[in-house]
Backbone as ProteinMPNN parsed JSONL, in Angstrom:
{"seq_chain_A": "XXXXXXXXXXXXXXXXX", "coords_chain_A": {"N_chain_A": [[-4.466, -10.489, 0.75], [-1.404, -8.726, 0.74], [-0.907, -5.719, 3.388], [1.03, -3.964, 2.476], [1.126, -4.494, -0.455], [-1.104, -3.695, -1.674], [-0.453, -1.05, -0.978], [1.464, -0.387, -2.596], [0.304, -1.066, -5.186], [-1.563, 0.843, -5.347], [0.268, 2.896, -5.421], [0.908, 4.282, -3.143], [-0.037, 5.121, -1.795], [-1.519, 5.879, 0.784], [0.394, 5.229, 2.945], [0.963, 2.905, 5.9], [2.776, 3.052, 7.827]], "CA_chain_A": [[-3.189, -10.052, 0.049], [-0.556, -7.317, 2.094], [-1.362, -4.043, 3.237], [2.192, -3.716, 1.454], [1.323, -5.098, -1.643], [-1.891, -2.949, -1.924], [0.203, -0.261, -1.215], [2.363, -0.126, -3.953], [-0.822, -1.497, -6.254], [-2.247, 2.351, -5.81], [1.021, 3.821, -6.253], [1.466, 3.98, -1.668], [-0.89, 6.934, -1.542], [-1.671, 6.618, 2.927], [0.621, 4.401, 3.546], [0.105, 2.695, 7.308], [3.84, 3.393, 8.286]], "C_chain_A": [[-3.106, -9.034, 1.352], [-0.756, -6.323, 1.665], [-0.519, -3.673, 2.17], [1.787, -3.694, 0.067], [-0.25, -3.687, -2.473], [-1.394, -1.317, -1.629], [0.428, 0.468, -2.426], [1.731, -0.053, -5.274], [-0.943, -0.044, -5.858], [-0.947, 3.317, -5.612], [1.459, 4.472, -4.095], [0.954, 6.132, -1.332], [-1.025, 7.086, -0.035], [-0.857, 5.369, 2.782], [0.849, 4.272, 5.58], [1.34, 2.621, 7.983], [4.009, 5.098, 9.305]], "O_chain_A": [[-3.84, -8.673, 2.272], [-0.837, -5.85, 0.531], [-0.948, -3.181, 1.126], [2.188, -2.737, -0.595], [-0.194, -3.063, -3.533], [-2.07, -0.42, -2.132], [-0.088, 1.418, -3.014], [2.14, 0.596, -6.237], [0.116, 0.429, -6.269], [-1.159, 4.529, -5.651], [2.485, 5.145, -3.999], [1.267, 7.277, -1.008], [-0.739, 8.16, 0.495], [-1.505, 4.371, 2.465], [0.879, 5.226, 6.357], [1.16, 2.001, 9.031], [5.099, 5.435, 9.768]]}, "name": "protein", "num_of_chains": 1, "seq": "XXXXXXXXXXXXXXXXX"}
């Protein structure tokens, strides 16, 4: 899975950007 997909799934709690 992609990091962006996980971030969106978690509600973008800890963005890696």
